[in-house]
PDB file of C-alpha atoms in Angstrom:
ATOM      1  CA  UNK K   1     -24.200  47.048 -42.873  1.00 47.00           C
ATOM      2  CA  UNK K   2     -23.035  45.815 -46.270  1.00 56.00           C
ATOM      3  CA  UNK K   3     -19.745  44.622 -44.975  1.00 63.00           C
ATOM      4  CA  UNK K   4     -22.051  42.531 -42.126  1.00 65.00           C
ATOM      5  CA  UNK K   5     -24.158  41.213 -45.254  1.00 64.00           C
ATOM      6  CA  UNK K   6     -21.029  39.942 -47.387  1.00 67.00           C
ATOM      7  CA  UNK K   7     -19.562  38.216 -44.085  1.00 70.00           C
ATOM      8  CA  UNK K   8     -23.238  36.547 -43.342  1.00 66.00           C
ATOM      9  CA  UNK K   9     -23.863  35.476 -47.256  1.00 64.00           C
ATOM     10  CA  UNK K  10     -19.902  34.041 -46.977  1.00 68.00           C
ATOM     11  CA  UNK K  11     -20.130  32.403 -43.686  1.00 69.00           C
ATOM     12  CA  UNK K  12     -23.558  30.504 -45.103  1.00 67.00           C
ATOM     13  CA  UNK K  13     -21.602  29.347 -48.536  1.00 68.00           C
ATOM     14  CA  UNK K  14     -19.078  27.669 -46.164  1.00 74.00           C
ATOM     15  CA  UNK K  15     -21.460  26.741 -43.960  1.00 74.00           C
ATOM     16  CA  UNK K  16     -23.667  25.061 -46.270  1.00 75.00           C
ATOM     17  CA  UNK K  17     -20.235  23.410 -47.824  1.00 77.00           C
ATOM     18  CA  UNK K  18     -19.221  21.842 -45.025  1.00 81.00           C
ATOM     19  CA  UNK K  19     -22.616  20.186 -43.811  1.00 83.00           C
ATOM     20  CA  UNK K  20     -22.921  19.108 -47.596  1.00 84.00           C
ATOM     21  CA  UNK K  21     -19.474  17.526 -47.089  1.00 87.00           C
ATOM     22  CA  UNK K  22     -20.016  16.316 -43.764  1.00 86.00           C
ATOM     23  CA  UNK K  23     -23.050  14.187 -44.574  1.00 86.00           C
ATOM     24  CA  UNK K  24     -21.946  12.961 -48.088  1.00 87.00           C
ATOM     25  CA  UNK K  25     -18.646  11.816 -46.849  1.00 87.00           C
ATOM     26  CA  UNK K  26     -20.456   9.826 -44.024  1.00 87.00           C
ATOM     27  CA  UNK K  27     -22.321   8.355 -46.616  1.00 85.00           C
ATOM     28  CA  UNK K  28     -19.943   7.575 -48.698  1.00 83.00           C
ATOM     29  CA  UNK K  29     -17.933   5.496 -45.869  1.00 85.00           C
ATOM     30  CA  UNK K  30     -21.198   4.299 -44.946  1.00 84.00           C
ATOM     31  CA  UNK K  31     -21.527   2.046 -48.152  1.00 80.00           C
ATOM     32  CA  UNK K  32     -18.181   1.575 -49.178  1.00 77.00           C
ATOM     33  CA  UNK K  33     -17.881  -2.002 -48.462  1.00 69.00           C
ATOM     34  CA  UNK K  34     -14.364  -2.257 -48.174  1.00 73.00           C
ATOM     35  CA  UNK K  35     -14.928  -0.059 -45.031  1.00 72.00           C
ATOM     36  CA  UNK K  36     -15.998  -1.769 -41.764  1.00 75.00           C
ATOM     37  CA  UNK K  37     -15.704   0.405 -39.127  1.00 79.00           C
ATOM     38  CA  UNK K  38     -15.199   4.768 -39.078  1.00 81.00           C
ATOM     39  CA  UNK K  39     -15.486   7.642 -36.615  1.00 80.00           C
ATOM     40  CA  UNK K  40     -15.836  11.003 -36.842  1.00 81.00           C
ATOM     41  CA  UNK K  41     -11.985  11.274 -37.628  1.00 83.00           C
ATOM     42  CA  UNK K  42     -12.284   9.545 -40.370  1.00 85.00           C
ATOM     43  CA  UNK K  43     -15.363  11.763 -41.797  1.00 85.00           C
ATOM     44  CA  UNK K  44     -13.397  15.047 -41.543  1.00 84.00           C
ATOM     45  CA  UNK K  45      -9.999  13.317 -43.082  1.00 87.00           C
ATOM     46  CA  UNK K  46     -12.051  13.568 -46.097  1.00 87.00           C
ATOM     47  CA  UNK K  47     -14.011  16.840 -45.729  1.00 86.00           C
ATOM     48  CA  UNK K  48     -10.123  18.458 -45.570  1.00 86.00           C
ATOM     49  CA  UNK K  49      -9.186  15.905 -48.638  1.00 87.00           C
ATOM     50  CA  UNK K  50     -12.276  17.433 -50.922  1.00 86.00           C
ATOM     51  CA  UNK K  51     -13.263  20.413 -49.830  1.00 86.00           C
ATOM     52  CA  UNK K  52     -11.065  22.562 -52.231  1.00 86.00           C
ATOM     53  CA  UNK K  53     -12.094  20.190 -54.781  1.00 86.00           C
ATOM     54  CA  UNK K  54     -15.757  20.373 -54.017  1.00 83.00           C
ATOM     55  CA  UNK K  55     -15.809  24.025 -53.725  1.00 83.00           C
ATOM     56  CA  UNK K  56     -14.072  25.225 -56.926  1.00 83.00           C
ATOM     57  CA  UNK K  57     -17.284  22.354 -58.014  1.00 83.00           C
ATOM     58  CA  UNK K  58     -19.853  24.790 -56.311  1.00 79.00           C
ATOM     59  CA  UNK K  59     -18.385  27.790 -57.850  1.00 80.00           C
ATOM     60  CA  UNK K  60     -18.456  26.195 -61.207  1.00 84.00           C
ATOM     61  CA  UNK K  61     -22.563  24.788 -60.527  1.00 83.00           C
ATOM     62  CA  UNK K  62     -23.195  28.037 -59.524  1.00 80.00           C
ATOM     63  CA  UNK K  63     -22.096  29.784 -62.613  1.00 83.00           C
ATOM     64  CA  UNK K  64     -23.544  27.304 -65.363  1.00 86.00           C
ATOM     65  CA  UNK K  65     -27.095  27.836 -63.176  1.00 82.00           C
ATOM     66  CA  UNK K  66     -26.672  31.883 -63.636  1.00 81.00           C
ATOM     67  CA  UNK K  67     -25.616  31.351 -67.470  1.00 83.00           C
ATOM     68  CA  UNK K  68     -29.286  28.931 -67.448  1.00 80.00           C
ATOM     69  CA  UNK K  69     -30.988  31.935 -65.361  1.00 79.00           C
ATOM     70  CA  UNK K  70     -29.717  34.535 -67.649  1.00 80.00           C
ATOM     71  CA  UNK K  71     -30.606  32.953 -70.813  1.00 74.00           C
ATOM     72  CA  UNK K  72     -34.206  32.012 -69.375  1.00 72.00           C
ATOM     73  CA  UNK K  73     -35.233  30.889 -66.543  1.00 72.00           C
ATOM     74  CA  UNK K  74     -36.731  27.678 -67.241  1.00 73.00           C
ATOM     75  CA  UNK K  75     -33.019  26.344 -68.355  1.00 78.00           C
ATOM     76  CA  UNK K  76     -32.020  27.606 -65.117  1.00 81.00           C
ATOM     77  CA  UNK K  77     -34.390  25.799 -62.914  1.00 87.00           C
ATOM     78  CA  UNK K  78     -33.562  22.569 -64.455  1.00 89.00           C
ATOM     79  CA  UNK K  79     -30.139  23.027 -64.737  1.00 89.00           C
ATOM     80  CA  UNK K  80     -30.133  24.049 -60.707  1.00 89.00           C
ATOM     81  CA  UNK K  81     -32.033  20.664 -60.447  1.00 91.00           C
ATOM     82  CA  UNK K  82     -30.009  18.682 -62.362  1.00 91.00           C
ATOM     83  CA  UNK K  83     -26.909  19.855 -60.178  1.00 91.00           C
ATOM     84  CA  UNK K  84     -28.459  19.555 -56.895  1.00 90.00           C
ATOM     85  CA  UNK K  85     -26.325  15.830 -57.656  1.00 91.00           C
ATOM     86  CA  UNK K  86     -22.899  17.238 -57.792  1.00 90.00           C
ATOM     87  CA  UNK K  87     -21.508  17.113 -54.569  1.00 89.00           C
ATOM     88  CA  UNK K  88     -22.257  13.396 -54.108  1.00 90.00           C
ATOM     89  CA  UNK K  89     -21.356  12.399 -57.701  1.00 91.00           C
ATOM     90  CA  UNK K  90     -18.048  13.866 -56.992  1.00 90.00           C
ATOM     91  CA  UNK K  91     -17.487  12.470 -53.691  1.00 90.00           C
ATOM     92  CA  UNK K  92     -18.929   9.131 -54.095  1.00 88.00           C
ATOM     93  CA  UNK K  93     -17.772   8.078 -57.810  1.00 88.00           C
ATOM     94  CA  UNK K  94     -14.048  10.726 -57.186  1.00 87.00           C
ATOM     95  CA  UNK K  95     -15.013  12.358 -60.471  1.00 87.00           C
ATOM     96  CA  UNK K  96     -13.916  15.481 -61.944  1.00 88.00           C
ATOM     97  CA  UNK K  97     -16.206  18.784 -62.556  1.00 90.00           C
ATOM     98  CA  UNK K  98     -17.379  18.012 -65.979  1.00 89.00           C
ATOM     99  CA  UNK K  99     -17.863  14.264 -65.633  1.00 91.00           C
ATOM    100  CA  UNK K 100     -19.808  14.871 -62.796  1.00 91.00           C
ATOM    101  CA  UNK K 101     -21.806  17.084 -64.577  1.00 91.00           C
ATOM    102  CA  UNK K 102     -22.426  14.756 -66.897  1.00 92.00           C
ATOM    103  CA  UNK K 103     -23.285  12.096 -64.923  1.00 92.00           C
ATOM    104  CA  UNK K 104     -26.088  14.118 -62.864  1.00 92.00           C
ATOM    105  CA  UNK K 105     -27.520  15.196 -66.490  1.00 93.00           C
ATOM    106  CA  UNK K 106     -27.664  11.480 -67.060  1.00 92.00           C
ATOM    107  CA  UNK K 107     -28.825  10.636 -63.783  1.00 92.00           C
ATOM    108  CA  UNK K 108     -31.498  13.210 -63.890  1.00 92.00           C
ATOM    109  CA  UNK K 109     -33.334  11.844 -67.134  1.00 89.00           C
ATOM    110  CA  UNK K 110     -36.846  11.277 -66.926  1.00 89.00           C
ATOM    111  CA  UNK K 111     -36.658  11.764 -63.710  1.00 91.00           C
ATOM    112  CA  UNK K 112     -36.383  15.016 -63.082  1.00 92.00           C
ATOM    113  CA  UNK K 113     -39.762  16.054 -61.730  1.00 93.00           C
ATOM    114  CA  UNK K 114     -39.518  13.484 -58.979  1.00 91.00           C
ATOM    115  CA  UNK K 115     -36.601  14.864 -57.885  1.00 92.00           C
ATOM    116  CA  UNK K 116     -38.159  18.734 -57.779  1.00 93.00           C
ATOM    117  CA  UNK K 117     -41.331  17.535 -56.316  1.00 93.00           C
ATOM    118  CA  UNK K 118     -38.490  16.023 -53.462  1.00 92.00           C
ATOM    119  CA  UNK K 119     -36.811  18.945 -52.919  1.00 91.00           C
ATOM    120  CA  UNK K 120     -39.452  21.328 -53.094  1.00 92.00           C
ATOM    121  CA  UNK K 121     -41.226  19.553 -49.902  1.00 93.00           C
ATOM    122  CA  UNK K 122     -38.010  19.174 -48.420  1.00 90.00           C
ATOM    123  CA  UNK K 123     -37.659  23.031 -48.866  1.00 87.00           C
ATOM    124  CA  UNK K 124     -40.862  23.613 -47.594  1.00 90.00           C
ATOM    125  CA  UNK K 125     -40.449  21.393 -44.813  1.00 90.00           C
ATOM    126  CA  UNK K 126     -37.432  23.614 -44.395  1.00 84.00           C
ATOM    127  CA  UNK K 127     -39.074  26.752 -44.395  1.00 84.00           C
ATOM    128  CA  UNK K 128     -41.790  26.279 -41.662  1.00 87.00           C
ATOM    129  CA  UNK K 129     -39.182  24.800 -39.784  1.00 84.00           C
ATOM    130  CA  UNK K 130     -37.447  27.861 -40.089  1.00 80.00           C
ATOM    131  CA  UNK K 131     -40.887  30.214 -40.011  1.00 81.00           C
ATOM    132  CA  UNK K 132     -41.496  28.222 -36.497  1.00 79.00           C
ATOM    133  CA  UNK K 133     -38.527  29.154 -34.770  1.00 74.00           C
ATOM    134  CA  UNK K 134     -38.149  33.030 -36.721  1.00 72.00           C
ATOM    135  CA  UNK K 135     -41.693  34.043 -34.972  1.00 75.00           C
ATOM    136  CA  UNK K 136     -41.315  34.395 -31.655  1.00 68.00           C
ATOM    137  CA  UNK K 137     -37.422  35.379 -31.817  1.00 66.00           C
ATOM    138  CA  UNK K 138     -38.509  38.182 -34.224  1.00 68.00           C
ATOM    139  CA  UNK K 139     -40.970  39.193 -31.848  1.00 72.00           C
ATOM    140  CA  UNK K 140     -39.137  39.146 -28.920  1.00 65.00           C
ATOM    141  CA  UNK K 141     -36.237  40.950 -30.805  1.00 62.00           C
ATOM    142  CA  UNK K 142     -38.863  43.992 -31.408  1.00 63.00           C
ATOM    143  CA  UNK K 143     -40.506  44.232 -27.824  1.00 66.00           C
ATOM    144  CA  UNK K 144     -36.266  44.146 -26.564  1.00 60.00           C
ATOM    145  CA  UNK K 145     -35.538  47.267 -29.412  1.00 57.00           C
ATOM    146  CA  UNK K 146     -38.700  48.997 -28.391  1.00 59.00           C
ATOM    147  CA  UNK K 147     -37.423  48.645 -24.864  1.00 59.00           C
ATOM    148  CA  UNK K 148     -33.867  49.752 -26.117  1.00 56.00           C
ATOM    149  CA  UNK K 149     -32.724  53.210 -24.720  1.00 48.00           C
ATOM    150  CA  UNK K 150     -30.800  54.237 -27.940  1.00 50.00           C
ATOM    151  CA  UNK K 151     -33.516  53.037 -30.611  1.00 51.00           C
ATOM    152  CA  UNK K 152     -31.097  52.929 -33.720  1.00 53.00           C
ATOM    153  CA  UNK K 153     -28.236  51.354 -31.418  1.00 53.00           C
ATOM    154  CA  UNK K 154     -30.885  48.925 -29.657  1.00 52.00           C
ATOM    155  CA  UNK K 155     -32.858  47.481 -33.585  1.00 55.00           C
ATOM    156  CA  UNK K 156     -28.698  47.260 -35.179  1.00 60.00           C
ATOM    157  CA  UNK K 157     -27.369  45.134 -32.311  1.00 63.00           C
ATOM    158  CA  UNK K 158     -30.930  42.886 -32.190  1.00 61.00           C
ATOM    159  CA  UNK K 159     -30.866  42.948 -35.857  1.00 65.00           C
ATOM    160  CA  UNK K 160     -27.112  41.904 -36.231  1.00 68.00           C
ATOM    161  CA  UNK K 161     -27.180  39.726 -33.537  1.00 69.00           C
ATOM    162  CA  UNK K 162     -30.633  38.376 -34.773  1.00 69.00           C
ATOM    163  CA  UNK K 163     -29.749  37.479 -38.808  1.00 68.00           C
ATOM    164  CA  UNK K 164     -26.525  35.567 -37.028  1.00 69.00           C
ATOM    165  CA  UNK K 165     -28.787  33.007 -35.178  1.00 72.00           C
ATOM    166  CA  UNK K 166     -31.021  32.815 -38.105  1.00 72.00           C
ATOM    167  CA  UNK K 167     -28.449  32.015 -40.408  1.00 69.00           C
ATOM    168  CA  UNK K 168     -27.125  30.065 -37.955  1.00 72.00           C
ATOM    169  CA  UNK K 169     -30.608  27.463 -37.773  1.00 74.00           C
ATOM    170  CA  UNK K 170     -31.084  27.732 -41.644  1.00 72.00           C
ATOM    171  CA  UNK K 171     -27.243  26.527 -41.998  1.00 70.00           C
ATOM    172  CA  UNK K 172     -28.391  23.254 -39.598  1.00 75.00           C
ATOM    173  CA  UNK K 173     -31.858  22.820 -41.205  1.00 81.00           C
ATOM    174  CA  UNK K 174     -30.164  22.771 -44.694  1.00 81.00           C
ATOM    175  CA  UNK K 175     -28.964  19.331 -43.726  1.00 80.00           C
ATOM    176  CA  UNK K 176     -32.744  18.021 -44.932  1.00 85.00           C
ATOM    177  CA  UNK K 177     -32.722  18.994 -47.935  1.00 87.00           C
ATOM    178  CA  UNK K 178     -28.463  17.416 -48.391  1.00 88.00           C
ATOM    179  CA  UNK K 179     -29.843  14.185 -47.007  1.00 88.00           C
ATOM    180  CA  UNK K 180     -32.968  14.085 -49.768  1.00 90.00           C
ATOM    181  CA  UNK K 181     -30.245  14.416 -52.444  1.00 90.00           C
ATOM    182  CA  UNK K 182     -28.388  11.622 -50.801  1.00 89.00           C
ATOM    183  CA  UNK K 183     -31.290   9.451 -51.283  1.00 89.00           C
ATOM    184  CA  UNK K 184     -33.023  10.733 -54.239  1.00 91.00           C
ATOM    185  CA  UNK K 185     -29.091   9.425 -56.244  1.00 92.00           C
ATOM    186  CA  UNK K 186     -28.773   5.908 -54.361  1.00 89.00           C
ATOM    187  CA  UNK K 187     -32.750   5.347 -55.770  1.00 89.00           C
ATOM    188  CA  UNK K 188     -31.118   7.038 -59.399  1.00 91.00           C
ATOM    189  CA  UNK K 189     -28.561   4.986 -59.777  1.00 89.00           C
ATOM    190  CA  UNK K 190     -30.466   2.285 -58.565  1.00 84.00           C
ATOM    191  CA  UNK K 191     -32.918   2.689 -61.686  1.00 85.00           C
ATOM    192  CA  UNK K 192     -30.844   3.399 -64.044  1.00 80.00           C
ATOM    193  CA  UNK K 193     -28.163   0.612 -62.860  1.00 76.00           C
ATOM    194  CA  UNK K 194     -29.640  -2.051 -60.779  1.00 69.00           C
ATOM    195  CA  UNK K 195     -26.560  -1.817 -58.610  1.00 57.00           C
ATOM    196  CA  UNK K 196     -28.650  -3.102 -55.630  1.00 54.00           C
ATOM    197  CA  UNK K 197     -27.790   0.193 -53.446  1.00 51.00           C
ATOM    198  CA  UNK K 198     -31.293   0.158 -52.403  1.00 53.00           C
ATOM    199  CA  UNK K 199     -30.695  -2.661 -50.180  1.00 57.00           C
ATOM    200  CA  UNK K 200     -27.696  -0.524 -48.971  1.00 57.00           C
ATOM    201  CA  UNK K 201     -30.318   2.387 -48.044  1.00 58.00           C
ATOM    202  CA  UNK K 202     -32.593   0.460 -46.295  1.00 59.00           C
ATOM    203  CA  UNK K 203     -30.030  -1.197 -44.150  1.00 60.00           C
ATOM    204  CA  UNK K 204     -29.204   3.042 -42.746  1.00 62.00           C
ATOM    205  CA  UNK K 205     -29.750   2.649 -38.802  1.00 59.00           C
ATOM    206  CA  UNK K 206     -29.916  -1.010 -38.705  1.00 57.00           C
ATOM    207  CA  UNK K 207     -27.247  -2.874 -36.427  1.00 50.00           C
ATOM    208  CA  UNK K 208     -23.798  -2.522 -38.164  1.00 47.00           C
ATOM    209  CA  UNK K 209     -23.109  -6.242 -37.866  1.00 46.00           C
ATOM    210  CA  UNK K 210     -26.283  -6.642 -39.711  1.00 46.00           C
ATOM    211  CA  UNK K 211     -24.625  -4.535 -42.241  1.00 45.00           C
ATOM    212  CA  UNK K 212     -20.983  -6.071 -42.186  1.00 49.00           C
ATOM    213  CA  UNK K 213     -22.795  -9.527 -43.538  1.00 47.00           C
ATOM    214  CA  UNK K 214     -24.169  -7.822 -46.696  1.00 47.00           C
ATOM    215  CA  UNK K 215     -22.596  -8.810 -49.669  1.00 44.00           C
ATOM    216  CA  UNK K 216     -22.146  -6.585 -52.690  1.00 42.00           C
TER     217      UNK K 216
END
């Protein structure tokens, strides 16, 4: 049972790394200007070409937010915050660890409860999303146990087989909160910069030809 925990809490890091990537590399050949056309090709070209880079990133987030968490937990949560940036930072502006860091720190100023008030509801949303689909599986898992012949044999195999689909929806539903971040650092840069991304933003689902006859 602890092996089948280490291989679930795995399989959601790189699960969760390669939707993050997914989505912020579409984005990022989504407003690239010098870009006029893409496919899905294209998308994963770059998901191969960063996702060591990106990764070693995580691994480094992740350890400055359990230094903040282990000092006191307020640093944490606003470090955490702060850092929720770093993926697109160092896709979209190709910089390193530490300037990234950096530049979400400097993103993030004075505007850092907008952008926890933002992913809070996005990880609420989230979580009834979640709570909505969890009930009646859950249920259904213990009626089939009950049911089950061999109890112990019957709840491990619905359990296992249970916390794999789970993990499996909260992996897809994480994609919410990814594309929040996305637009909570196009309307950052956008205040601190007045780059004019925001037209960029709203053009998202509007005919691409519309979008080929921006100028930048």
């Amino acid at each position: 049972l602890g092996g089948e925990a280490i291989f679930f809490m795995l399989f959601f890091i790189l699960s969760i790394s390669i939707i993050s990537l997914v989505v912020f590399e579409y984005v990022n050949l989504y407003t690239d200007s010098s870009v006029e056309e893409f496919d899905v090709s294209d998308v994963f070209k770059l998901v191969k070409k960063d996702f060591f880079r990106v990764i070693l990133g995580a691994i480094g987030s992740y350890l400055i937010i359990m230094l903040g968490m282990i000092l006191l937990i307020i640093p944490g949560i606003y470090v955490s915050v702060a850092l929720s940036l770093l993926f697109i930072v160092m896709i979209k502006e190709k910089a390193s660890f530490s300037n990234a860091v950096s530049r979400c720190f400097y993103l993030i100023k004075g505007k850092w409860w907008s952008t926890f008030g933002l992913l809070f509801i996005m990880g609420m949303i989230q979580s009834m999303i979640l709570y909505a689909f969890s009930l009646p599986i859950t249920i259904l898992t213990a009626v089939i146990g009950s049911m089950t012949m061999n109890m112990e044999q019957g709840a491990t195999i619905f359990t296992t087989v249970w916390s794999a689909v789970y993990m499996l929806m909260s992996t897809f539903t994480y994609a919410l909160p990814i594309i929040a971040v996305c637009f909570q650092y196009f309307n950052l840069v956008e205040m601190k910069e007045s780059k004019g991304l925001m037209e960029r933003i709203e053009s998202i689902g509007t005919d691409t030809s519309v979008r080929n006859e921006e100028t930048y």
